[in-house]
mmCIF file of C-alpha atoms and ligand atoms in Angstrom:
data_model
loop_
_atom_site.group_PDB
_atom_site.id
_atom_site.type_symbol
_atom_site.label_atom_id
_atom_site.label_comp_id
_atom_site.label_asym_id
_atom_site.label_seq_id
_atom_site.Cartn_x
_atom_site.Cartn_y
_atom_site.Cartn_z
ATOM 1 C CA UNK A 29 160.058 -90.833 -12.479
ATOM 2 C CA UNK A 30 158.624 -91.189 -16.401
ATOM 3 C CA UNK A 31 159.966 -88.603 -18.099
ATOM 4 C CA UNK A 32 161.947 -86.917 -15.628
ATOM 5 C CA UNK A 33 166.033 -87.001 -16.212
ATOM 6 C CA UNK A 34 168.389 -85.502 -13.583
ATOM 7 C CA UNK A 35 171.018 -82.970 -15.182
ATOM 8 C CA UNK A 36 174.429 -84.449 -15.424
ATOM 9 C CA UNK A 37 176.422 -83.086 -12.987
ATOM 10 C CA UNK A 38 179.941 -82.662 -14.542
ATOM 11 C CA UNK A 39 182.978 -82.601 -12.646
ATOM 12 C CA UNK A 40 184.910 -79.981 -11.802
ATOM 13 C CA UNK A 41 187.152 -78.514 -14.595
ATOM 14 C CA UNK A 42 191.023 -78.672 -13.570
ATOM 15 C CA UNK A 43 193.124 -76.344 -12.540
ATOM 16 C CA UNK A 44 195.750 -74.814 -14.944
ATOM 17 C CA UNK A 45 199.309 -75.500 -14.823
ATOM 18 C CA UNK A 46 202.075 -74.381 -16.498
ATOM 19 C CA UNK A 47 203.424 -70.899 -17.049
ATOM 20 C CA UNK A 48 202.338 -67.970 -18.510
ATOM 21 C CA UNK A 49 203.387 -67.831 -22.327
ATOM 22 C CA UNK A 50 204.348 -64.716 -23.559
ATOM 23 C CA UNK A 51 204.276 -63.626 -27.291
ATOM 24 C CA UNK A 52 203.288 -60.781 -29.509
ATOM 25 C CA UNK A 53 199.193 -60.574 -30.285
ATOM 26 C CA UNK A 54 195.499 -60.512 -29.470
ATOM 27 C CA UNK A 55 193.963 -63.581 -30.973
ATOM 28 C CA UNK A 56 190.388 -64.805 -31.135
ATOM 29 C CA UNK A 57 189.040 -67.604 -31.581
ATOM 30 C CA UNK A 58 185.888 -69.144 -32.197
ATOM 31 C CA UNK A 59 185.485 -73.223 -31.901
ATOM 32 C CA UNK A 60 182.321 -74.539 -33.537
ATOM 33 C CA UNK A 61 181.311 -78.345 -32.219
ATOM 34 C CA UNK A 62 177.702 -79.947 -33.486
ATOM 35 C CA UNK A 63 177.087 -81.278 -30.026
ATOM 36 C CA UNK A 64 175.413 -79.501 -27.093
ATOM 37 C CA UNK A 65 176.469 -77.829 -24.284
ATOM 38 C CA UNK A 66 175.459 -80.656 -22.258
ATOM 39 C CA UNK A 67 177.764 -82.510 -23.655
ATOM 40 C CA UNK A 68 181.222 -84.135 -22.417
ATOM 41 C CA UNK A 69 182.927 -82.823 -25.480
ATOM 42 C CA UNK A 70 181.647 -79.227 -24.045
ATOM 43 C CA UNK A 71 182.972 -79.520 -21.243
ATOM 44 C CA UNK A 72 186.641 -80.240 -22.923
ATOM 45 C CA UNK A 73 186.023 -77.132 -24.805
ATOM 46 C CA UNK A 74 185.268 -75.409 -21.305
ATOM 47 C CA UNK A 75 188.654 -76.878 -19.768
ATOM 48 C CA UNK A 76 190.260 -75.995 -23.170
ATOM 49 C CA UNK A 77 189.192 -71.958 -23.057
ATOM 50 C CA UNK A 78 190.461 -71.972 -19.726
ATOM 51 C CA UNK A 79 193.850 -72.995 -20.512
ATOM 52 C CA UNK A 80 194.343 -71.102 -23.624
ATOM 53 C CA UNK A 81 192.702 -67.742 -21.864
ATOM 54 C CA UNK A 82 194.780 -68.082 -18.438
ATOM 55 C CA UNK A 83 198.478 -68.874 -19.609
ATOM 56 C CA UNK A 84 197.590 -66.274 -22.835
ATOM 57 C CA UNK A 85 196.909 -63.393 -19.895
ATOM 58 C CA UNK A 86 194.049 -63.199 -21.937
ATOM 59 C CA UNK A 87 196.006 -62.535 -25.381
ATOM 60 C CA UNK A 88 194.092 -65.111 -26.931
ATOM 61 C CA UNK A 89 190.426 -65.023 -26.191
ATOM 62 C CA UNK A 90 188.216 -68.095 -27.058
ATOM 63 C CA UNK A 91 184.380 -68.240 -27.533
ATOM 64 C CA UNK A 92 182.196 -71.953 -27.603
ATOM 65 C CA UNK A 93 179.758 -72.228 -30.249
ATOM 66 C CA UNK A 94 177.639 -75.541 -29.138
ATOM 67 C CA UNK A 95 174.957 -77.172 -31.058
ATOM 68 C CA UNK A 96 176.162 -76.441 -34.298
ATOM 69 C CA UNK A 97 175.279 -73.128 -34.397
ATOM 70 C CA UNK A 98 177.502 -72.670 -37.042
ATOM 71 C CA UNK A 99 177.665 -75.772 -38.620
ATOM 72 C CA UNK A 100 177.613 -79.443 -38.466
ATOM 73 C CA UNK A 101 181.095 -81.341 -39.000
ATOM 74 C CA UNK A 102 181.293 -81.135 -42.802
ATOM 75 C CA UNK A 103 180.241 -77.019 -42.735
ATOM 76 C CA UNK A 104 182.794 -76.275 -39.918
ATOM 77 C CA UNK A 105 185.551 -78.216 -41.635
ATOM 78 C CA UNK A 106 184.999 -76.529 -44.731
ATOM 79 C CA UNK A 107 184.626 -73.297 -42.464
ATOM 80 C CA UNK A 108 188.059 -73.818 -41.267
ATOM 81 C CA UNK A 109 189.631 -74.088 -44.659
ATOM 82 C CA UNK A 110 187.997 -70.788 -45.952
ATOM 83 C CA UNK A 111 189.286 -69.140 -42.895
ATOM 84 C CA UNK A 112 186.220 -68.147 -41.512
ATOM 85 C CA UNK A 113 185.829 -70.303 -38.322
ATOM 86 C CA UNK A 114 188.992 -71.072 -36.458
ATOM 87 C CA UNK A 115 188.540 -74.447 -34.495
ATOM 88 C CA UNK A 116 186.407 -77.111 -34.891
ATOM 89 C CA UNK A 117 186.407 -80.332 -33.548
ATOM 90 C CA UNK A 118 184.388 -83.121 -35.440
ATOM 91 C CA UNK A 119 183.772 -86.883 -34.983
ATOM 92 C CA UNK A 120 186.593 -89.115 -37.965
ATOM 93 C CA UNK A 121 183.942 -90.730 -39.765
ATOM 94 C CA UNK A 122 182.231 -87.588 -41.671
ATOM 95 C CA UNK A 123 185.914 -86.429 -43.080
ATOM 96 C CA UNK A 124 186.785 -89.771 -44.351
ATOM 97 C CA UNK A 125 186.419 -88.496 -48.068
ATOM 98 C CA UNK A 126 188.913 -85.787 -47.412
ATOM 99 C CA UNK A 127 191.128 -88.181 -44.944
ATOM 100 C CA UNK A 128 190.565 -92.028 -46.459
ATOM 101 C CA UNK A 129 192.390 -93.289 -43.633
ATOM 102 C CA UNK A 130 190.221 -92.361 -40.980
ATOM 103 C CA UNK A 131 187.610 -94.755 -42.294
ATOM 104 C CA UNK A 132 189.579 -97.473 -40.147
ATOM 105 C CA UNK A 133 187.819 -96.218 -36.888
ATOM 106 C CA UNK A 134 184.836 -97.157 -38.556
ATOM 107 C CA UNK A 135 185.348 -100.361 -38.470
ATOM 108 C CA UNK A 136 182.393 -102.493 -36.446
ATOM 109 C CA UNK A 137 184.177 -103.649 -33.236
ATOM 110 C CA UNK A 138 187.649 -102.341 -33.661
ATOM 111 C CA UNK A 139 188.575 -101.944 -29.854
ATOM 112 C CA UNK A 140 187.369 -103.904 -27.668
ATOM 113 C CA UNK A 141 188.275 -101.827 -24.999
ATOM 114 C CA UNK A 142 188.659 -97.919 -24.541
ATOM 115 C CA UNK A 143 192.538 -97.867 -23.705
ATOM 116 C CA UNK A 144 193.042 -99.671 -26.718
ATOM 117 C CA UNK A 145 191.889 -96.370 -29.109
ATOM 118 C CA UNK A 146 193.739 -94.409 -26.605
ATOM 119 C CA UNK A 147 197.292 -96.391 -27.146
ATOM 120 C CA UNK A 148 196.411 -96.044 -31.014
ATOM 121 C CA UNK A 149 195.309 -92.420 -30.727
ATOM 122 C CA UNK A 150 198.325 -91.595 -28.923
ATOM 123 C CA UNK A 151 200.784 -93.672 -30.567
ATOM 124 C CA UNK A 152 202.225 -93.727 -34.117
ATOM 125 C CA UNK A 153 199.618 -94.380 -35.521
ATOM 126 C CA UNK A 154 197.402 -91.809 -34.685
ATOM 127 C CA UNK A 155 200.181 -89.202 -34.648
ATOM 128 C CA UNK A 156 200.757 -89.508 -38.050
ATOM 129 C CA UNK A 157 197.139 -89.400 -38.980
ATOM 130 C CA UNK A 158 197.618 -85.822 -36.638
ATOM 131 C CA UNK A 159 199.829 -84.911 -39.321
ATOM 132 C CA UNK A 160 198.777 -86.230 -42.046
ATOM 133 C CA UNK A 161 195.414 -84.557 -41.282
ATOM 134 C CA UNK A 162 197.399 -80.985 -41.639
ATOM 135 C CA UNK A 163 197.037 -80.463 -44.849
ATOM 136 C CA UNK A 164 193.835 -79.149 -47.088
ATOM 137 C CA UNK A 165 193.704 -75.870 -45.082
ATOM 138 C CA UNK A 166 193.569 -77.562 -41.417
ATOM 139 C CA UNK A 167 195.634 -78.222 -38.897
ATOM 140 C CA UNK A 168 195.401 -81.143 -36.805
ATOM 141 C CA UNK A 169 196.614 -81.171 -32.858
ATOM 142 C CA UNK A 170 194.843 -83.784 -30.916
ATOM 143 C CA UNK A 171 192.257 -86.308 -30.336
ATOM 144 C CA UNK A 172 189.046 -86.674 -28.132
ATOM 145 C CA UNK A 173 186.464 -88.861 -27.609
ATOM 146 C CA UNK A 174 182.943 -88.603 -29.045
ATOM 147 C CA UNK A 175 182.609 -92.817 -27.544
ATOM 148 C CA UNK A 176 180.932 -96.139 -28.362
ATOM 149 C CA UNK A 177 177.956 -95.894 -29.994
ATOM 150 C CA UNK A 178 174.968 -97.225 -28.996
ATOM 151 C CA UNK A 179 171.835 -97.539 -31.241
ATOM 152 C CA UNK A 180 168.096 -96.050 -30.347
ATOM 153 C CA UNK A 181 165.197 -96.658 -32.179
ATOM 154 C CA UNK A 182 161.536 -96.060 -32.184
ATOM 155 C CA UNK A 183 159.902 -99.303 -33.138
ATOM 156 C CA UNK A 184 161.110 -101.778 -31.182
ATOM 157 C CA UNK A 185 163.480 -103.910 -28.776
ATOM 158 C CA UNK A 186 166.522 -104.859 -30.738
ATOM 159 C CA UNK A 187 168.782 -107.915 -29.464
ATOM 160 C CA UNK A 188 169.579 -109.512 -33.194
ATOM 161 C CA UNK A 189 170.445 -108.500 -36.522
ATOM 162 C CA UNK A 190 167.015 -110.061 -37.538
ATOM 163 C CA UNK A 191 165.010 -107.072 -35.340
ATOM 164 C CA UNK A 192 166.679 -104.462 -37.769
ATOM 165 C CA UNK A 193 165.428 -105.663 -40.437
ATOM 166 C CA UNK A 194 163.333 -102.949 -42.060
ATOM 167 C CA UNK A 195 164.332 -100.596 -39.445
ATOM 168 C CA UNK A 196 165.504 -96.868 -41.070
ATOM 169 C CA UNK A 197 169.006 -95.859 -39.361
ATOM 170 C CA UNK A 198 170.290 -92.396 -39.715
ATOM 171 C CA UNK A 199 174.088 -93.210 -39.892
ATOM 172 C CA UNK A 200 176.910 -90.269 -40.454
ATOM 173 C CA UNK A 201 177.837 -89.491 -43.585
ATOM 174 C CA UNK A 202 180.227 -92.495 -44.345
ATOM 175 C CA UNK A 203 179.519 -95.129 -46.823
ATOM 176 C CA UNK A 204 181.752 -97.579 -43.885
ATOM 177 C CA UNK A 205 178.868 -96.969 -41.367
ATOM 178 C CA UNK A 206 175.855 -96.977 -44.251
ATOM 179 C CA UNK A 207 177.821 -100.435 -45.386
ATOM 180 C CA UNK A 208 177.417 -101.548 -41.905
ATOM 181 C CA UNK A 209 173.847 -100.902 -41.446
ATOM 182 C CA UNK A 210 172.612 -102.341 -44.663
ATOM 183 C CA UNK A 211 174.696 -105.762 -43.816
ATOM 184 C CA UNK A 212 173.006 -106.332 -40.601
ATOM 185 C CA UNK A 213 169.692 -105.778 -42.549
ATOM 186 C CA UNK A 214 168.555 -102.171 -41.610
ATOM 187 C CA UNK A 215 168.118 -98.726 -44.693
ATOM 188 C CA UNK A 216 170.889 -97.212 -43.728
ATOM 189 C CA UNK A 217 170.054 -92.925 -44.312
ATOM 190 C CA UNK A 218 172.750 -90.879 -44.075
ATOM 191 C CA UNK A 219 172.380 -86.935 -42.887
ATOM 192 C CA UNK A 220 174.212 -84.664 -40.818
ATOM 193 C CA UNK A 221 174.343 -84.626 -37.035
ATOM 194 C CA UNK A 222 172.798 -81.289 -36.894
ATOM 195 C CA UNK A 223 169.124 -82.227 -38.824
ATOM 196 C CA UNK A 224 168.894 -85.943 -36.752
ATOM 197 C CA UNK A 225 166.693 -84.348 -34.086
ATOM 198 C CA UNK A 226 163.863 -83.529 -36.253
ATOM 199 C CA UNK A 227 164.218 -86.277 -38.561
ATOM 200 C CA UNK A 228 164.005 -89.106 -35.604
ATOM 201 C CA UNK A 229 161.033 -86.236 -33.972
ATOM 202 C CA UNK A 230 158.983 -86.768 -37.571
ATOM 203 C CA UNK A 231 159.319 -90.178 -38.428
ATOM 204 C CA UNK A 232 161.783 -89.573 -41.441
ATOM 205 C CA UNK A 233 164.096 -92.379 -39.534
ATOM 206 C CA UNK A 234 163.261 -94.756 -36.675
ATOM 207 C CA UNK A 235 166.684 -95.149 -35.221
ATOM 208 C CA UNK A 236 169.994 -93.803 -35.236
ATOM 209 C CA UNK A 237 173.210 -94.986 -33.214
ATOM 210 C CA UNK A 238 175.805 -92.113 -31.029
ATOM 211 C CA UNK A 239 177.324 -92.621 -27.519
ATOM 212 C CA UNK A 240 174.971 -92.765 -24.494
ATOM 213 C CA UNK A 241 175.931 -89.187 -23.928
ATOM 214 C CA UNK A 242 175.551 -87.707 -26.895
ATOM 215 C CA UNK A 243 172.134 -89.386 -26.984
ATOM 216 C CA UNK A 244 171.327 -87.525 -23.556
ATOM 217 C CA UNK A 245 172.311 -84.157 -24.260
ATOM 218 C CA UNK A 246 170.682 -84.322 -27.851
ATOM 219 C CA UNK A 247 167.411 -85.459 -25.735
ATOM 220 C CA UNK A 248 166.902 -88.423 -28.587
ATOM 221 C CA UNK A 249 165.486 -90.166 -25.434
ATOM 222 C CA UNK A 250 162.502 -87.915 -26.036
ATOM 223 C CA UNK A 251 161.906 -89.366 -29.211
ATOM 224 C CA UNK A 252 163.156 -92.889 -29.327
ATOM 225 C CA UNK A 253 161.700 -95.335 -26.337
ATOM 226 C CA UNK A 254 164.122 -98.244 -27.526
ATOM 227 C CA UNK A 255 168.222 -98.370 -27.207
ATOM 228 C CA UNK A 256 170.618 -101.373 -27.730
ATOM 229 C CA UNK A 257 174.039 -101.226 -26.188
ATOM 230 C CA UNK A 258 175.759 -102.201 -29.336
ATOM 231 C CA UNK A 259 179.066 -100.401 -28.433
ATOM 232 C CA UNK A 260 179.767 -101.633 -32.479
ATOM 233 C CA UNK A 261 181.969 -98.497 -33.679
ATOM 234 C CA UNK A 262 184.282 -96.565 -30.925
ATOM 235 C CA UNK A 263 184.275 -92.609 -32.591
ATOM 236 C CA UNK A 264 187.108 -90.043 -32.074
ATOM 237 C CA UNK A 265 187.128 -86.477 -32.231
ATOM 238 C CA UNK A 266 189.815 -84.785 -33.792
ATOM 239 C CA UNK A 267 190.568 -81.527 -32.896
ATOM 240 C CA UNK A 268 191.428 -78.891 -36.207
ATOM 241 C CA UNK A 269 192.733 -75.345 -36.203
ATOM 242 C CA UNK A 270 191.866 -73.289 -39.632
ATOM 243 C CA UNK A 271 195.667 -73.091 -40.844
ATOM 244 C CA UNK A 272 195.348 -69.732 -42.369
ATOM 245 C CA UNK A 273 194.724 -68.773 -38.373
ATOM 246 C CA UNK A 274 197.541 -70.682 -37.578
ATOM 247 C CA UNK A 275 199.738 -69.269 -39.836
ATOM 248 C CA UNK A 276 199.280 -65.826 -38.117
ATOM 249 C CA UNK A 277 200.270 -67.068 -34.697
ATOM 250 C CA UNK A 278 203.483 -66.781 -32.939
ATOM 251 C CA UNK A 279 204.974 -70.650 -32.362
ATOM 252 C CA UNK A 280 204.685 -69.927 -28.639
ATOM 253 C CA UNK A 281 201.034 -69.762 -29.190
ATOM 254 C CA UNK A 282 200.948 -72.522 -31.739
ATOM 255 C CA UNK A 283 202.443 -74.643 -28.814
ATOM 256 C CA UNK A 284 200.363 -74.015 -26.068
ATOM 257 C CA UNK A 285 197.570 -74.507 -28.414
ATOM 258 C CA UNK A 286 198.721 -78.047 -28.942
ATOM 259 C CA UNK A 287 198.945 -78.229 -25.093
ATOM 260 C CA UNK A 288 195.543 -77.420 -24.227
ATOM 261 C CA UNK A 289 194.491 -79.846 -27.137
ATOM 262 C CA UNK A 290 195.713 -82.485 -25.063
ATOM 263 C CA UNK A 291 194.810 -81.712 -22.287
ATOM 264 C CA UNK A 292 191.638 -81.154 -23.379
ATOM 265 C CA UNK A 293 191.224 -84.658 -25.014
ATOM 266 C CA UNK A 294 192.333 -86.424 -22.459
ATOM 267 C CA UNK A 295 190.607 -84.724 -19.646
ATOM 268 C CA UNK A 296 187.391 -85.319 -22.117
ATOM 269 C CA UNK A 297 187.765 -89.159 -21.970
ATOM 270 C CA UNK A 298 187.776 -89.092 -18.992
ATOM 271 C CA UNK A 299 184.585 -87.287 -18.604
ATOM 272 C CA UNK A 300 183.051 -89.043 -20.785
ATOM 273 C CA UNK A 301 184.015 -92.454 -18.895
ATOM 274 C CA UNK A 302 183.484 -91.683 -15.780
ATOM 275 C CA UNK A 303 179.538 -90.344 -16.670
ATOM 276 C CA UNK A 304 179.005 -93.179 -19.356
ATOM 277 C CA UNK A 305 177.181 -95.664 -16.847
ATOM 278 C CA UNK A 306 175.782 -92.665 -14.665
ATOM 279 C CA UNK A 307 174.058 -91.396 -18.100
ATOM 280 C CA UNK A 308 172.773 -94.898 -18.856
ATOM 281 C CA UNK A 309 171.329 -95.037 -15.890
ATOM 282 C CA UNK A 310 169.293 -91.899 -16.144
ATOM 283 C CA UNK A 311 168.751 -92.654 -19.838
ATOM 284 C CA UNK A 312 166.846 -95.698 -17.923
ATOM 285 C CA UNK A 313 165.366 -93.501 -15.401
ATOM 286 C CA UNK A 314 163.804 -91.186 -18.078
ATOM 287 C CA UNK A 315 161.932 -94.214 -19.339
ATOM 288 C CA UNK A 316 163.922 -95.146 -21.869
ATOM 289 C CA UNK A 317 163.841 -99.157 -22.530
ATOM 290 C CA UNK A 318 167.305 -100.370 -22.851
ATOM 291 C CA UNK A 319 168.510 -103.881 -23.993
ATOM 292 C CA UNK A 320 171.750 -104.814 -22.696
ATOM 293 C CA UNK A 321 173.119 -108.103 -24.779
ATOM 294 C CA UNK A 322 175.471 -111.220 -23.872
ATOM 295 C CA UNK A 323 178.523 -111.613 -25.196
ATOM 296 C CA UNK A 324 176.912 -114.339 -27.276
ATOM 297 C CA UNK A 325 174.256 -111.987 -28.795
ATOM 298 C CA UNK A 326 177.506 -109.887 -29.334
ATOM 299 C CA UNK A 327 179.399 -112.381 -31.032
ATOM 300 C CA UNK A 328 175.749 -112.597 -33.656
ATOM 301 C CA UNK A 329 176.197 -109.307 -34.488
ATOM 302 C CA UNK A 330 180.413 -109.767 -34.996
ATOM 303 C CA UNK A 331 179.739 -112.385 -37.191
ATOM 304 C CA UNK A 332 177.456 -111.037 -39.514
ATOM 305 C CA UNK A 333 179.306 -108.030 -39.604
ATOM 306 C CA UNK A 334 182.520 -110.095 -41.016
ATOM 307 C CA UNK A 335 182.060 -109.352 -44.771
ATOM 308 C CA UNK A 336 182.317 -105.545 -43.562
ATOM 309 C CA UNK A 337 186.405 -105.462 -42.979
ATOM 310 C CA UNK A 338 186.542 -107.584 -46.100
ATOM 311 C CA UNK A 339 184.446 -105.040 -48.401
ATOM 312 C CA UNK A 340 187.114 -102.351 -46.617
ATOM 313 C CA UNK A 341 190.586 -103.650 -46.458
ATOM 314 C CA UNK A 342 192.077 -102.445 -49.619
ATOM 315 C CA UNK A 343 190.243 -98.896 -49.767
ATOM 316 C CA UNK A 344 191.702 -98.802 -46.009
ATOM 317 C CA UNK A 345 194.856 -100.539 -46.100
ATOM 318 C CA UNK A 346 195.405 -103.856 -44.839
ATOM 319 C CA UNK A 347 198.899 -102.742 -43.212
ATOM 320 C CA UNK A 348 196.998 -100.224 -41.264
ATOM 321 C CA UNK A 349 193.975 -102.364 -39.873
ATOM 322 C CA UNK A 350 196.788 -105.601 -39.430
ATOM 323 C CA UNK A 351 198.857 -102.846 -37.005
ATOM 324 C CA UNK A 352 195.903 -101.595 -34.956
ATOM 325 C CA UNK A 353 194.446 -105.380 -34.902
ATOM 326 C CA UNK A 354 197.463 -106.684 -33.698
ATOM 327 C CA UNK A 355 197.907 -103.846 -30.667
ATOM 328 C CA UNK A 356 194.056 -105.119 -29.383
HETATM 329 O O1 EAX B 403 180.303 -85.012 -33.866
HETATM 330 O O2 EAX B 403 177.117 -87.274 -36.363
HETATM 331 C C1 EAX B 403 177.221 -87.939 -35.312
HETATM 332 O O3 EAX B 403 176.416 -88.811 -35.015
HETATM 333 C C2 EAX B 403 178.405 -87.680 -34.380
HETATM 334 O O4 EAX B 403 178.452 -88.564 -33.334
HETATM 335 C C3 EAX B 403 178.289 -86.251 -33.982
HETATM 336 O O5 EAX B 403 178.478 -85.608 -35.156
HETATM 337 C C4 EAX B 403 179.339 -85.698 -33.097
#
């Protein structure tokens, strides 16, 4: 029915393996994301507590702080490196000024296909962004996935560059993403993830692009009648421990920390796969009109999109995008 959406029915979190670890301590810890708690990424956290909680006996207690309560991406970052929030787990793009390098998963049409982030993620490539990402306070220990994004507006149907044209996008803070808006003809605005409710609610923008799920549990369906399934940037989370908390645990902990991150990320992507279509569909249900394009229409918005990984090679590195190019 109009207006009516079903709530997602998650699967089941997993059971814990692995032994108990034993080391000296009481630990808490408090992990800040900005998206809800209807979220995929919350239910990693949820699988993610569990682990750390059971095979700590308890030792180390973690609490979930959805919806950025107490922050959006930038403020829990910076939260981290003061030492006054413990874990965080934002999307690349908004760190890109502190990490240049992760500007490269901004790039419009990257991987085609989802297993292709995941062999970069996982690989050498993305393990040395893991480290080099643990420095400036943080500590880096494992990936998720925030998705392909998808764009929703208020104003009308969009299958062609020429339908943005006009159009007011709210894109993440990252000159990449504003770059890409502004070449397929939209006013790219940027703002944080945590004010786009309101902003789409009033008028301030008319569109805005995030992952069909993301775009469900924020309820933008409520405020945007119009979606496009683009799938033109595929976002990671990367998952970041404040490293003055880090310093103070034992390396036992420290390890099963970077356990649980994994385990956490990948159980997340799968989540967030397996409800993808299911969450279209009730996006659909809920009223929401939603343009599905041909390849062809695809390749229009490729194209036009082309001057894009020119404009970014050097500030990127061509060495980097040639290596993940090749591996698609
Ligand atoms: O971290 O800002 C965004 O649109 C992101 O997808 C969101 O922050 C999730």
């Amino acid at each position: 029915a109009l207006g009516a959406s079903a709530a997602t029915e998650m699967p089941p979190l997993p059971e814990v393996t692995g032994d108990k670890v034993e080391a000296e301590g009481n630990f808490n810890i408090k992990f800040s994301i900005g998206t809800t708690k209807s979220g995929a990424q919350y239910r990693g956290l949820e699988y993610f507590e569990k682990i750390v909680e059971q095979r700590s006996g308890g030792d180390i207690q973690v609490e979930l702080f959805p919806g950025a309560q107490l922050g959006d991406d930038l403020q829990a970052t910076s939260a981290l490196q003061a030492g006054t929030l413990e874990m965080t787990m934002p999307s690349t793009s908004p760190l890109v000024n502190m990490f240049p390098k992760f500007a490269v998963f901004d790039l419009p049409f990257l991987f085609p296909k989802p297993e292709m982030a995941d062999a970069v993620l996982d690989g050498e490539i993305g393990q040395q962004m893991l480290e080099d990402a643990s420095s400036k306070g943080l500590v880096a220990i494992g990936w998720g996935e925030n998705g392909y994004r998808q764009l929703t507006n208020s104003q009308r149907p969009v299958d062609s560059p020429d339908d943005l044209e006009g159009l007011k996008i709210r894109t993440m803070q990252n000159e990449l993403h504003m770059d890409i808006w502004r070449t397929l003809g939209a006013n790219p605005t940027p703002m944080s993830f945590a004010e786009l409710f309101t902003a789409l609610e009033q008028g301030v923008v008319d569109g805005q692009e995030n992952p069909w799920i993301t775009i469900k549990s924020s309820k933008f369906n409520e405020v945007q009648d119009y979606a496009t399934e683009t799938n033109h940037v595929y976002t990671p989370f990367i998952t970041l421990v404040s490293k003055r908390f880090w310093d103070r645990l034992p390396e036992e902990y420290q390890q099963l920390l970077r356990d649980a991150a994994t385990k956490m990320g990948n159980y997340q992507r799968d989540v967030s796969r397996t409800l993808n279509d299911q969450i279209k569909q009730d996006l659909k249900d809920s009223g929401m009109q939603i343009t599905e394009l041909t390849d062809e229409q695809i390749k229009v918005f490729q194209n036009k999109l082309e001057p894009v990984y020119k404009n970014w090679r050097d500030e990127i590195g061509g060495e980097l995008i040639d290596q993940i190019r090749t591996k698609v």
